[in-house]
Coordinates of C-alpha atoms in Angstrom, one line a residue:
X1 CA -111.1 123.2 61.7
X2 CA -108.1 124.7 60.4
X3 CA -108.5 127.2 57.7
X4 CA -105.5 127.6 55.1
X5 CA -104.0 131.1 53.3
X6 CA -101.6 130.1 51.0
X7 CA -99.3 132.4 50.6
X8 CA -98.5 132.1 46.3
X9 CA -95.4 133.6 44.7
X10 CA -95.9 133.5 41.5
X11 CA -94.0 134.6 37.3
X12 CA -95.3 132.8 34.9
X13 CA -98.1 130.5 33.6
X14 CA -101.5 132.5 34.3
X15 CA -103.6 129.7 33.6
X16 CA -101.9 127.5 36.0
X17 CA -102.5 130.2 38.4
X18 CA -105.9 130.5 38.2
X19 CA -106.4 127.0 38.0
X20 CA -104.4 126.5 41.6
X21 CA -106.6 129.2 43.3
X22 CA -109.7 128.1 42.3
X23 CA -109.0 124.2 43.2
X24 CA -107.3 125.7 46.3
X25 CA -110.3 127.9 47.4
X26 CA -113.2 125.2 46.4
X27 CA -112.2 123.5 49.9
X28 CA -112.6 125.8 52.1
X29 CA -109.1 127.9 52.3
X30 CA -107.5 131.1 51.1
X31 CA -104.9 132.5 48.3
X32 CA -102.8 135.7 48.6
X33 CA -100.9 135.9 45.1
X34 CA -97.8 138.0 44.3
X35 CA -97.2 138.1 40.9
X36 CA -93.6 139.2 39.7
X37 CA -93.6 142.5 38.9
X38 CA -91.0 141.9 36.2
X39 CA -93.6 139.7 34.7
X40 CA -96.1 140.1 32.1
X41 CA -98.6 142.7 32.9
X42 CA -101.0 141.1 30.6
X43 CA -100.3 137.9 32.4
X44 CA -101.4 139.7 36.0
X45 CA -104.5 141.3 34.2
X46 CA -105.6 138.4 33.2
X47 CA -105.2 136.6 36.5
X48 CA -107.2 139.7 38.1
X49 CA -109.8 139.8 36.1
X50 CA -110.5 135.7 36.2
X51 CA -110.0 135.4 40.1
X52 CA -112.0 139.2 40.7
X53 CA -115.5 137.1 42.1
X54 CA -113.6 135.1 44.0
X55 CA -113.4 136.4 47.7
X56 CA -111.3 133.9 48.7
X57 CA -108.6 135.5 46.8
X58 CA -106.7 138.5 47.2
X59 CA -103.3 139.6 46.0
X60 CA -100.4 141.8 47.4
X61 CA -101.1 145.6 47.6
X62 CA -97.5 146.4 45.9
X63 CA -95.5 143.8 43.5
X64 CA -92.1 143.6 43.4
X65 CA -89.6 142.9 41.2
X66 CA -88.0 139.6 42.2
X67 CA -84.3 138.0 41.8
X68 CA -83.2 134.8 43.3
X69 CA -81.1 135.4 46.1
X70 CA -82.9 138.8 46.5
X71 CA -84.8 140.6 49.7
X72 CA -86.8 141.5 47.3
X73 CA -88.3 137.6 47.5
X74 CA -89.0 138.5 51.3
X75 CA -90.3 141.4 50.8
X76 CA -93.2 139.8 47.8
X77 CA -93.6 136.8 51.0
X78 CA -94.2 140.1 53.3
X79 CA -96.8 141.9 51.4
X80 CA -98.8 138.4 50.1
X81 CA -98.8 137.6 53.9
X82 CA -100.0 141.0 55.0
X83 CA -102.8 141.3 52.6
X84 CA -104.0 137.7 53.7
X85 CA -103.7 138.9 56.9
X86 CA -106.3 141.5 56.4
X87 CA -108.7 140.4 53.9
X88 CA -109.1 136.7 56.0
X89 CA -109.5 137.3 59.2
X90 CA -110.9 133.4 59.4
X91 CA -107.3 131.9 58.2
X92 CA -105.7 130.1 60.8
X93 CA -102.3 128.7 59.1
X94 CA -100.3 130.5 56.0
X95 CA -98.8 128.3 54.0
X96 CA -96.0 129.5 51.5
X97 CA -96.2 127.5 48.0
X98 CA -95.2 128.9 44.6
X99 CA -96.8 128.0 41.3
X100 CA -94.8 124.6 40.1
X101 CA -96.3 123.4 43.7
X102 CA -99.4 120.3 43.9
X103 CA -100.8 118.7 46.6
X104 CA -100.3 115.1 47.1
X105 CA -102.5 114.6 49.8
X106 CA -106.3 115.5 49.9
X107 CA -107.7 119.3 51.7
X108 CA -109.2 116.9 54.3
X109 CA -106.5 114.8 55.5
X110 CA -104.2 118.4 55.0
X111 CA -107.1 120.1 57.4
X112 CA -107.4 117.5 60.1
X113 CA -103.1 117.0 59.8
X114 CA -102.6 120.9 60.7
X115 CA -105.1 120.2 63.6
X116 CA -103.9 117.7 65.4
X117 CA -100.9 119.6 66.3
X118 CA -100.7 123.6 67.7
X119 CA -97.4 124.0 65.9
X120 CA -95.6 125.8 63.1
X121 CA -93.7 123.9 60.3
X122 CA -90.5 125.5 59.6
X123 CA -86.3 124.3 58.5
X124 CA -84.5 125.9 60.8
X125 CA -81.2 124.7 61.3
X126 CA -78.1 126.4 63.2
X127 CA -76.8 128.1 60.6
X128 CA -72.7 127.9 61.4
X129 CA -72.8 124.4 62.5
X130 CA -75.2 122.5 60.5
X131 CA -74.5 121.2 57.0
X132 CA -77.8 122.7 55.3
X133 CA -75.4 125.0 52.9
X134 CA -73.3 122.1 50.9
X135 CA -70.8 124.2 48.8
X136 CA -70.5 127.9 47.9
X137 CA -70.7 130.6 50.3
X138 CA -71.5 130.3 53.7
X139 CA -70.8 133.1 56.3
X140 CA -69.9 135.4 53.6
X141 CA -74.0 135.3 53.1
X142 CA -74.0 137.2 56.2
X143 CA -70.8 139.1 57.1
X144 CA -70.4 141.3 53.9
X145 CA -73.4 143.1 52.0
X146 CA -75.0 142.1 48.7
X147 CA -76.6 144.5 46.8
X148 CA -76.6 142.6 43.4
X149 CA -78.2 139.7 41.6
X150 CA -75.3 137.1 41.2
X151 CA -77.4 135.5 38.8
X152 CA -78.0 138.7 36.6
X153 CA -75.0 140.7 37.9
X154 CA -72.3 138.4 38.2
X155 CA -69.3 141.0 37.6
X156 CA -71.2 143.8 39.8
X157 CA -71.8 140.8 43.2
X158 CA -68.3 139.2 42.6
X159 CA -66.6 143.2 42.4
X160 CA -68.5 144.0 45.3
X161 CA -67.7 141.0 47.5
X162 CA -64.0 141.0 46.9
X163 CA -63.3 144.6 47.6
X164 CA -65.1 144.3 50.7
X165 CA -63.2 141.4 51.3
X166 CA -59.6 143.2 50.9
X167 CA -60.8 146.1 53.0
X168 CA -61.9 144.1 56.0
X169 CA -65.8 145.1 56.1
X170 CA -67.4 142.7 57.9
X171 CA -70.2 143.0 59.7
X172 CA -71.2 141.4 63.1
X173 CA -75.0 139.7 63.4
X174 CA -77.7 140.8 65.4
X175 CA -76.4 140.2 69.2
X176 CA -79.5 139.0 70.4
X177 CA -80.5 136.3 67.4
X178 CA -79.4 133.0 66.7
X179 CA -78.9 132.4 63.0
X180 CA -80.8 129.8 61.1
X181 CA -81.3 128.3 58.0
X182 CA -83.7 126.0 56.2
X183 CA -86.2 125.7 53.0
X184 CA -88.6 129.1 52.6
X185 CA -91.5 126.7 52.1
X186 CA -93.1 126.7 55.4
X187 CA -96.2 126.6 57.3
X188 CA -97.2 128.9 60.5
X189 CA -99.7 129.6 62.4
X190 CA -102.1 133.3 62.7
X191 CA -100.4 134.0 65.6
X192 CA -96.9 133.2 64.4
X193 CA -97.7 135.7 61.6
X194 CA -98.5 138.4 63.9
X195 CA -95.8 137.9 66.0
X196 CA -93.0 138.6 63.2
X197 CA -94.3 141.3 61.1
X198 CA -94.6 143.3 64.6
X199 CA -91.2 142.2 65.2
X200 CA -90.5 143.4 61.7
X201 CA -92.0 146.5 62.9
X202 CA -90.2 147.1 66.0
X203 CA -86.5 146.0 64.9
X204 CA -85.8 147.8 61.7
X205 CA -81.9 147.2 62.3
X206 CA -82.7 143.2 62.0
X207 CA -84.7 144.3 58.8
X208 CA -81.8 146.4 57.0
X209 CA -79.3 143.5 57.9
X210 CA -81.2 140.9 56.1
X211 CA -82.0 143.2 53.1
X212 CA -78.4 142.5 52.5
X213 CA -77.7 139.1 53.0
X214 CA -77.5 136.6 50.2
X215 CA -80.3 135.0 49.6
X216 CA -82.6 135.4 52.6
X217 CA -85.9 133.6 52.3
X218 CA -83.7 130.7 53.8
X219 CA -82.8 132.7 56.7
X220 CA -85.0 135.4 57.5
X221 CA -88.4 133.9 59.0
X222 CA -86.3 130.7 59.8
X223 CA -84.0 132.9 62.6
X224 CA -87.2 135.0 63.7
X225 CA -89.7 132.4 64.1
X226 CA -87.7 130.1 66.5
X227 CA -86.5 133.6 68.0
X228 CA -90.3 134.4 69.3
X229 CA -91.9 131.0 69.2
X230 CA -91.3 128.2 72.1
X231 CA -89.2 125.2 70.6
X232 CA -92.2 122.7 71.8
X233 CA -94.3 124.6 69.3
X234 CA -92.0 124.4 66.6
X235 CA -92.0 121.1 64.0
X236 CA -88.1 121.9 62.3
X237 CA -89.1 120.4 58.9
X238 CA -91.4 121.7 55.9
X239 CA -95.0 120.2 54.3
X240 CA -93.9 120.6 50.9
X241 CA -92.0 117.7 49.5
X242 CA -89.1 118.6 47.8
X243 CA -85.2 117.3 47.0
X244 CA -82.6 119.0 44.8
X245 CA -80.0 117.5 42.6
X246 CA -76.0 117.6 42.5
X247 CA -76.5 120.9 40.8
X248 CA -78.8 122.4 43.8
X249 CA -81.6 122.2 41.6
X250 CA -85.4 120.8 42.9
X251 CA -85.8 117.7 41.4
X252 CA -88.4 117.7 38.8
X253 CA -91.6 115.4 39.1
X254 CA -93.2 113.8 36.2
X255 CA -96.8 111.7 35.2
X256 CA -94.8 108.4 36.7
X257 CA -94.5 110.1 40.0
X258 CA -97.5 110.1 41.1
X259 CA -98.0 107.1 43.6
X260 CA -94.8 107.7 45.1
X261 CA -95.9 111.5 45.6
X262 CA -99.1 110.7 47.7
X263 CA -96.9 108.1 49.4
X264 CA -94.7 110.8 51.2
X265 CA -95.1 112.2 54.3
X266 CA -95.6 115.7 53.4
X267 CA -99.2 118.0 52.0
X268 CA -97.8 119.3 48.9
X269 CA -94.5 118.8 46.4
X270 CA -92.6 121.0 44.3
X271 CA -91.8 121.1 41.3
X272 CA -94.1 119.6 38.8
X273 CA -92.8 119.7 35.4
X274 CA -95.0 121.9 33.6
X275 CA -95.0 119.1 30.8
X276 CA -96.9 116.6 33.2
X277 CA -100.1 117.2 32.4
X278 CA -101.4 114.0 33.5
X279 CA -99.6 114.7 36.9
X280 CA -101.1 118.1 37.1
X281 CA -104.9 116.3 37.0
X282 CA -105.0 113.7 39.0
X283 CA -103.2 116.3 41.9
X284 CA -105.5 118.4 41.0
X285 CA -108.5 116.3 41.2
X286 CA -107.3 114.9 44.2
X287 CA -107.3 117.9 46.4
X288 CA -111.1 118.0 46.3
X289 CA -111.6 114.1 47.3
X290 CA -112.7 112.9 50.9
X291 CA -112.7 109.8 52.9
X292 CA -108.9 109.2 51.1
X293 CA -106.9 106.9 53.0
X294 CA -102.8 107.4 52.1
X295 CA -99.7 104.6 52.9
X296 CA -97.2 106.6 54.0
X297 CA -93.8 105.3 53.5
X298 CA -92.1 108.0 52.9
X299 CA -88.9 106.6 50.9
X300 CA -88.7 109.1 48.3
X301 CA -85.2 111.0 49.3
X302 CA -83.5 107.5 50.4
X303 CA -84.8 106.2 47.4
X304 CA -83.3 109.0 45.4
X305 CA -80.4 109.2 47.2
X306 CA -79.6 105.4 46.2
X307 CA -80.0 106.0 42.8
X308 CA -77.8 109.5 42.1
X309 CA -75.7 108.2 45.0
X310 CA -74.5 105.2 42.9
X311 CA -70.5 104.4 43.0
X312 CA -68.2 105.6 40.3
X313 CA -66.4 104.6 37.8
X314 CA -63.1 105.4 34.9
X315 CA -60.3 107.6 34.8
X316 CA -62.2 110.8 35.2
X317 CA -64.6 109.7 38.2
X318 CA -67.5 109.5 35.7
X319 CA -70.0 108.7 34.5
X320 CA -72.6 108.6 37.0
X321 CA -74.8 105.0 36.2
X322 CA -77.6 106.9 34.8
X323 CA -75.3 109.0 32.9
X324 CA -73.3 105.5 31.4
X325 CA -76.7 103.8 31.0
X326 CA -77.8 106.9 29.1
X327 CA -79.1 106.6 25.5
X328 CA -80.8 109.1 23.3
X329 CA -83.4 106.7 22.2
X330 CA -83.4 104.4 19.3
X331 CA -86.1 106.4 18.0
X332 CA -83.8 109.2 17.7
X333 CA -81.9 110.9 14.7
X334 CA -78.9 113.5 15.4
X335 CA -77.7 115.7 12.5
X336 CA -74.3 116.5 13.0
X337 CA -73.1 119.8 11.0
X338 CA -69.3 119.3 11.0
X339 CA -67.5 122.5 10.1
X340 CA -64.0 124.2 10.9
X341 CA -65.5 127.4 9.5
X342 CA -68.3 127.9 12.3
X343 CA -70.0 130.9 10.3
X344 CA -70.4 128.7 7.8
X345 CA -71.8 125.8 9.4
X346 CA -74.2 128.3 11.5
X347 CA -75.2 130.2 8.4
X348 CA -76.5 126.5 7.1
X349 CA -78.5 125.7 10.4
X350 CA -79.6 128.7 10.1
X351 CA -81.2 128.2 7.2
X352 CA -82.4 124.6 7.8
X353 CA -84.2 126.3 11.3
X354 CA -86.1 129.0 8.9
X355 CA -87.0 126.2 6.4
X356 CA -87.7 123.8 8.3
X357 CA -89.6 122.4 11.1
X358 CA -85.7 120.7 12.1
X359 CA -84.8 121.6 15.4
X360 CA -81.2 122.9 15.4
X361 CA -78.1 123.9 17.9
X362 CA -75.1 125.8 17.0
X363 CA -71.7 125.1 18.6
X364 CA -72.8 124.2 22.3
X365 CA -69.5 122.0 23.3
X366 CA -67.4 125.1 22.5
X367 CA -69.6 128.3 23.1
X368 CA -71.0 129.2 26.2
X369 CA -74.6 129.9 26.3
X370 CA -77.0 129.4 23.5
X371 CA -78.7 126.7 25.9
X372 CA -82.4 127.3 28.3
X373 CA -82.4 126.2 31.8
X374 CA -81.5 122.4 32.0
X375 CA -81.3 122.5 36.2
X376 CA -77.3 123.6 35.8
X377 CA -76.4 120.8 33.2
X378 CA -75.8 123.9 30.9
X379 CA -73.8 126.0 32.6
X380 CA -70.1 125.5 31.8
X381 CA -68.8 124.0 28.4
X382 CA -67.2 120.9 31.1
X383 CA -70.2 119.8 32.2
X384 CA -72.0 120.0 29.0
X385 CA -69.1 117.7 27.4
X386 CA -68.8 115.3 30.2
X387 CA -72.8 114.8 30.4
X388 CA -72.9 115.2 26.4
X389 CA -75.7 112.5 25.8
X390 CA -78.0 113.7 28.8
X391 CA -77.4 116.8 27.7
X392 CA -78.5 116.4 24.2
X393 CA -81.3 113.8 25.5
X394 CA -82.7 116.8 27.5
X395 CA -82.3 119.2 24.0
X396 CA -84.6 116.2 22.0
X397 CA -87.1 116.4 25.3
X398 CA -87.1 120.4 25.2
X399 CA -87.9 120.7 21.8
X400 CA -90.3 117.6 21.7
X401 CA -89.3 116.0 18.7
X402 CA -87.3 113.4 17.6
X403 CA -85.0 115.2 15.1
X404 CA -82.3 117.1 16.3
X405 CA -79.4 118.7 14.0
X406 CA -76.1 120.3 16.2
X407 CA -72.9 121.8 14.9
X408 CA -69.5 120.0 15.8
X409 CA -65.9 121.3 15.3
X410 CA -64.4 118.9 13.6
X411 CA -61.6 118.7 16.1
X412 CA -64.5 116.9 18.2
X413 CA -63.9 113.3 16.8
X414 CA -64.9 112.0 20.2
X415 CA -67.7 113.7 20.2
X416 CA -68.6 112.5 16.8
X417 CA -67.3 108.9 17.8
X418 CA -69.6 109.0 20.7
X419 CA -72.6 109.6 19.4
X420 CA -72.6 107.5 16.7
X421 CA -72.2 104.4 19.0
X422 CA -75.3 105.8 20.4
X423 CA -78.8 104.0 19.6
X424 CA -80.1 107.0 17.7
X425 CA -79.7 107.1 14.4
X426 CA -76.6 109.5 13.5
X427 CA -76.1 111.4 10.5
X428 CA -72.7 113.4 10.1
X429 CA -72.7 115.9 7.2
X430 CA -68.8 117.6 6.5
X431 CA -68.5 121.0 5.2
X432 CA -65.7 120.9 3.2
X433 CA -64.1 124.5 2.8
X434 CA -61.7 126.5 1.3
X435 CA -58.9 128.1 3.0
X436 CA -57.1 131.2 2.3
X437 CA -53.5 131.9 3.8
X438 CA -55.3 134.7 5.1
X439 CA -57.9 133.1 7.1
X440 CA -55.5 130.7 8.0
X441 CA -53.3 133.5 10.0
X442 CA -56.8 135.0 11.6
X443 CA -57.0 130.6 12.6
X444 CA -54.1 130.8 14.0
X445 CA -54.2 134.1 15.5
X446 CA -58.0 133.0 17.1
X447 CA -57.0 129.8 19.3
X448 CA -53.8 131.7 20.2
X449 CA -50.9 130.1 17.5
X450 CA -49.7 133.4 16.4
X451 CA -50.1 137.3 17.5
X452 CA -50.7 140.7 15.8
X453 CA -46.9 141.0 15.9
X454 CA -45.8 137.4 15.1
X455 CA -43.0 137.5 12.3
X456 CA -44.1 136.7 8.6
X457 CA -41.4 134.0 8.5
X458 CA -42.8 132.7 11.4
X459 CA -46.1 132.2 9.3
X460 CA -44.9 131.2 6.6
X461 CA -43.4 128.1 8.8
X462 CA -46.8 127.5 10.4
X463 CA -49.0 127.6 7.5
X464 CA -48.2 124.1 6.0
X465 CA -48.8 122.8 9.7
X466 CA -52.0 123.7 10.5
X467 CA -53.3 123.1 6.9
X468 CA -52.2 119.1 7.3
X469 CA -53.8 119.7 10.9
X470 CA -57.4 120.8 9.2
X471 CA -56.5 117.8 6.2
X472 CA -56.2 115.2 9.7
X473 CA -59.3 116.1 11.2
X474 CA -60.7 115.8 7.8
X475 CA -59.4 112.1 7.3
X476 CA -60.3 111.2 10.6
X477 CA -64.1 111.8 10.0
X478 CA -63.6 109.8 6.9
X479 CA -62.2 107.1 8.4
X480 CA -63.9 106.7 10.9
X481 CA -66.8 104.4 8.9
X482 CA -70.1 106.6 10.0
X483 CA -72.7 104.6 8.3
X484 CA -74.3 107.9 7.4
X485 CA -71.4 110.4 6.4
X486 CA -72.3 112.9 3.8
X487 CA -70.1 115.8 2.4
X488 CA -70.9 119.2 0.5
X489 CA -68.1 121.6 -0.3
X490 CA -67.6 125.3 -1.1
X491 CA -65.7 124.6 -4.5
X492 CA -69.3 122.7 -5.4
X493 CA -72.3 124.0 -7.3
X494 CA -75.7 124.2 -5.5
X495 CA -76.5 121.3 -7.2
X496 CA -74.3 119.4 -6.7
X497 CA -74.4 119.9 -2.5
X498 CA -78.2 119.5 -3.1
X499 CA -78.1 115.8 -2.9
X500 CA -76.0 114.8 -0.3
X501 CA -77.7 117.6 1.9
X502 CA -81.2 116.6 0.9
X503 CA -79.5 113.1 2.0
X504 CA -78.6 114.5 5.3
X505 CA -81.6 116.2 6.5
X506 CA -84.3 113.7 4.9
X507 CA -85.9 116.7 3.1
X508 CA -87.4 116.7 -0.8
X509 CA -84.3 117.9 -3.1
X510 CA -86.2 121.3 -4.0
X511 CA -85.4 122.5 -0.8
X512 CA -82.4 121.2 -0.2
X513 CA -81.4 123.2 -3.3
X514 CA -82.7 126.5 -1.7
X515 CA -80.9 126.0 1.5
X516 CA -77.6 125.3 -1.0
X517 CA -78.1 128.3 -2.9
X518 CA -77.7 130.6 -0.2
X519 CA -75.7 133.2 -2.0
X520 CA -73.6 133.9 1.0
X521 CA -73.2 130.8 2.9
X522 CA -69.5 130.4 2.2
X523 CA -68.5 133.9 2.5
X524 CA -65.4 135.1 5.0

């Protein structure tokens, strides 16, 4: 009967961790854990000291300190797998999984699947002539050297790559290896194991090349293993059940998933929302069950691929039909803060966040950043205004609640226009200001109307213009007819701006009037 080490790479969630090796050792098999070394070290005591009684645990001797596209992810795989190696000599299969990984099919039917066959489960594709790598680089992975994060040290790996690229160093590949490519989430035997970390051992030039590739757990055991194990022995796919999105993200699974989970052809999925607690149990529960019988139909990616896959439509090639059929949910209120003067308008959210229990967002559509990880949503200021409502559907989902208050520009009337055609219930509050001739130059000066040097008559000229520009924008909000539309301005007392903001945020009037009398909310 097969015996399982999984091999667990692990950051966060300590609970979650300790819950997956216990369920994972209660049938039978074995854990190795390397946990982050960037990570919490109260987090890794903690996941010591609960797992210490279990023998069927161990973790790696040293932890590393891990960045995607990194060695350094190989190198945490290479010292989880070598300290399985030792301390379970009774392991017949390692099995890579990280901790957003559940099992959709039961430890029997996984045991009796990994012994019907004397293979190992790997992606390993050519990597020149396949079409595993979709966009971004390709053989620049290989021929030039990467010694930084591109995630964390975008200026250093971009720097680094160009001048290698204007001074011709290239390197060649390894002669005697065939480069291949595929998902790091594989499956191999004892004796597959072996075999690579003595070829590890034996070709430290292979070693030092991959240390700099980019991202190499999708091309370091996937070119060795094929290069020392017979192609009849090899099964060129992976157990875990995963699919990415048009950003290159893993798709997320959630408590609705589950049936068409156990209906795949594959012994474990990734990733499981962390929110899907109901998910989470009934995977969990099911690892432990015998005598399960599973219908395999295995239509999840065509499935998925229909629905993203979906023709287009307008003038700019979008939206996307779930991004058209896309609503915030009538359930829904957004708050929008409309303000030319964006210290001013943060300065008020501000307050509302310390106040309140109102979830709030500062100028996303026109700063970058500001935003956690949506899956790539987030990334530029485009894609965040051309997939405004599932971005902001996300924000309401992230912050579980059904309040939501975000600062708009009020040059942003389509925006504005947008949103309140929405179902949600929209709320658009206008900061009226004042404006000086002086901040009106430092306006104009900002988005690149006039320089340091620009002539005074110049200024003069372009004054009158860009205050009817700021009046427009003004009037257009106004007209506009937003069944909720509520104004407080800086030449008002705190009283006064108490009502309409009280109004606005559905809050008593007491603390609207606190939030008005902030002495330095309209301050240049």
């Amino acid at each position: 009967m097969a015996k399982i080490a999984f091999i667990l790479l692990t950051h966060k969630d300590p609970e979650g961790i300790i819950a997956q090796a216990e369920r994972l050792t209660s049938a039978g098999d074995f854990v190795s854990i390397h946990f982050d070394a960037r990570a919490s070290a109260e987090d890794y005591a903690l996941i010591r000291e609960a797992l210490a009684t279990n023998p069927s645990v161990t973790f790696a001797r040293k932890r590393r300190k891990c960045g995607w596209g990194e060695w350094s992810l190989v190198e945490a795989t290479l010292q989880a797998v070598r300290a399985a190696l030792e301390a379970f000599p009774q392991a017949t299969h390692f099995y890579m999984l990280s901790g957003d990984c559940m099992p959709v099919k039961t430890a029997e039917f996984a045991h009796h699947f990994l012994d019907a066959s004397d293979a190992d489960y790997i992606e390993c594709f050519d990597f020149f002539t396949s079409d595993w790598i979709k966009t971004g680089f390709k053989e620049e992975r290989l021929t030039y050297r990467h010694w930084f994060n591109e995630r964390t040290q975008p200026r250093l790996f971009y720097t680094s790559f160009e001048w290698q690229k204007r001074l011709g160093l290239t390197r060649k590949v390894p002669d005697d290896l065939q480069m291949m490519i595929g998902s790091q989430w594989w499956c191999l035997r004892r004796r597959t194991i072996e075999a690579v970390l003595g070829f590890c051992a034996a070709r430290r030039d292979v070693v030092r090349f991959f240390r700099t590739t980019w991202i190499p757990d999708e091309t370091f055991f996937q070119t060795i293993v094929p290069h020392l194990v017979p192609e009849p022995e090899i099964r060129r796919r992976t157990l875990t059940f995963l699919m990415f999105t048009d950003y290159g993200m893993p798709v997320t699974f959630y408590n609705d998933h589950y049936d068409l989970l156990l209906a795949q052809d594959y012994l474990f999925a990734r990733k499981i929302s962390p929110d899907a607690l109901e998910l989470k149990d009934r995977l969990g529960a099911l690892w432990a069950q015998r005598g399960v019988s599973f219908n395999v139909s295995n239509e999840g990616r065509s499935l998925f691929s229909f629905l993203t896959g979906r023709g287009r439509e307008g003038r700019r090639f979008a939206p996307r039909f779930w991004e058209r059929e896309a609503s915030l949910g009538r359930e829904r209120t957004l708050m929008l803060v409309v303000s030319k003067k964006w210290h001013v308008a943060k300065r008020l959210v501000e307050q509302v966040r310390h106040r309140t229990d109102l979830p709030t967002l500062d100028y996303i559509f026109n700063e970058a950043g500001g935003l956690p990880d949506l899956g790539g949503i987030e990334r530029t200021l485009d894609k965040r205004n051309r997939h405004r409502r599932a971005l902001l559907r996300m924000m309401f989902d992230y912050y579980q609640s059904n309040r939501l208050v975000l600062c708009l520009d009020p040059a942003a009337i389509d925006l504005m226009l947008d949103f309140a055609a929405d179902k949600c219930a929209t709320r658009v509050l206008e900061i009226e200001c004042d404006f000086s001739d002086d901040y009106l130059i430092g306006h104009a000066r900002r988005v690149g109307l006039a320089g340091e040097h620009t002539p005074p008559e110049v200024l003069a000229r372009l004054l009158p213009t860009i205050r009817n520009d700021l009046a427009h924008e003004s009037e257009q909000m106004r007209a506009a007819g937003f069944p909720a539309f509520h104004r407080i301005r800086q030449a008002a007392s705190p009283e006064d701006n108490a009502a309409p903001l009280a109004a606005f945020l559905g809050i008593d009037l007491d603390l609207a009037h606190q939030i008005a009398a902030t002495d330095y909310l309209f301050v240049d």
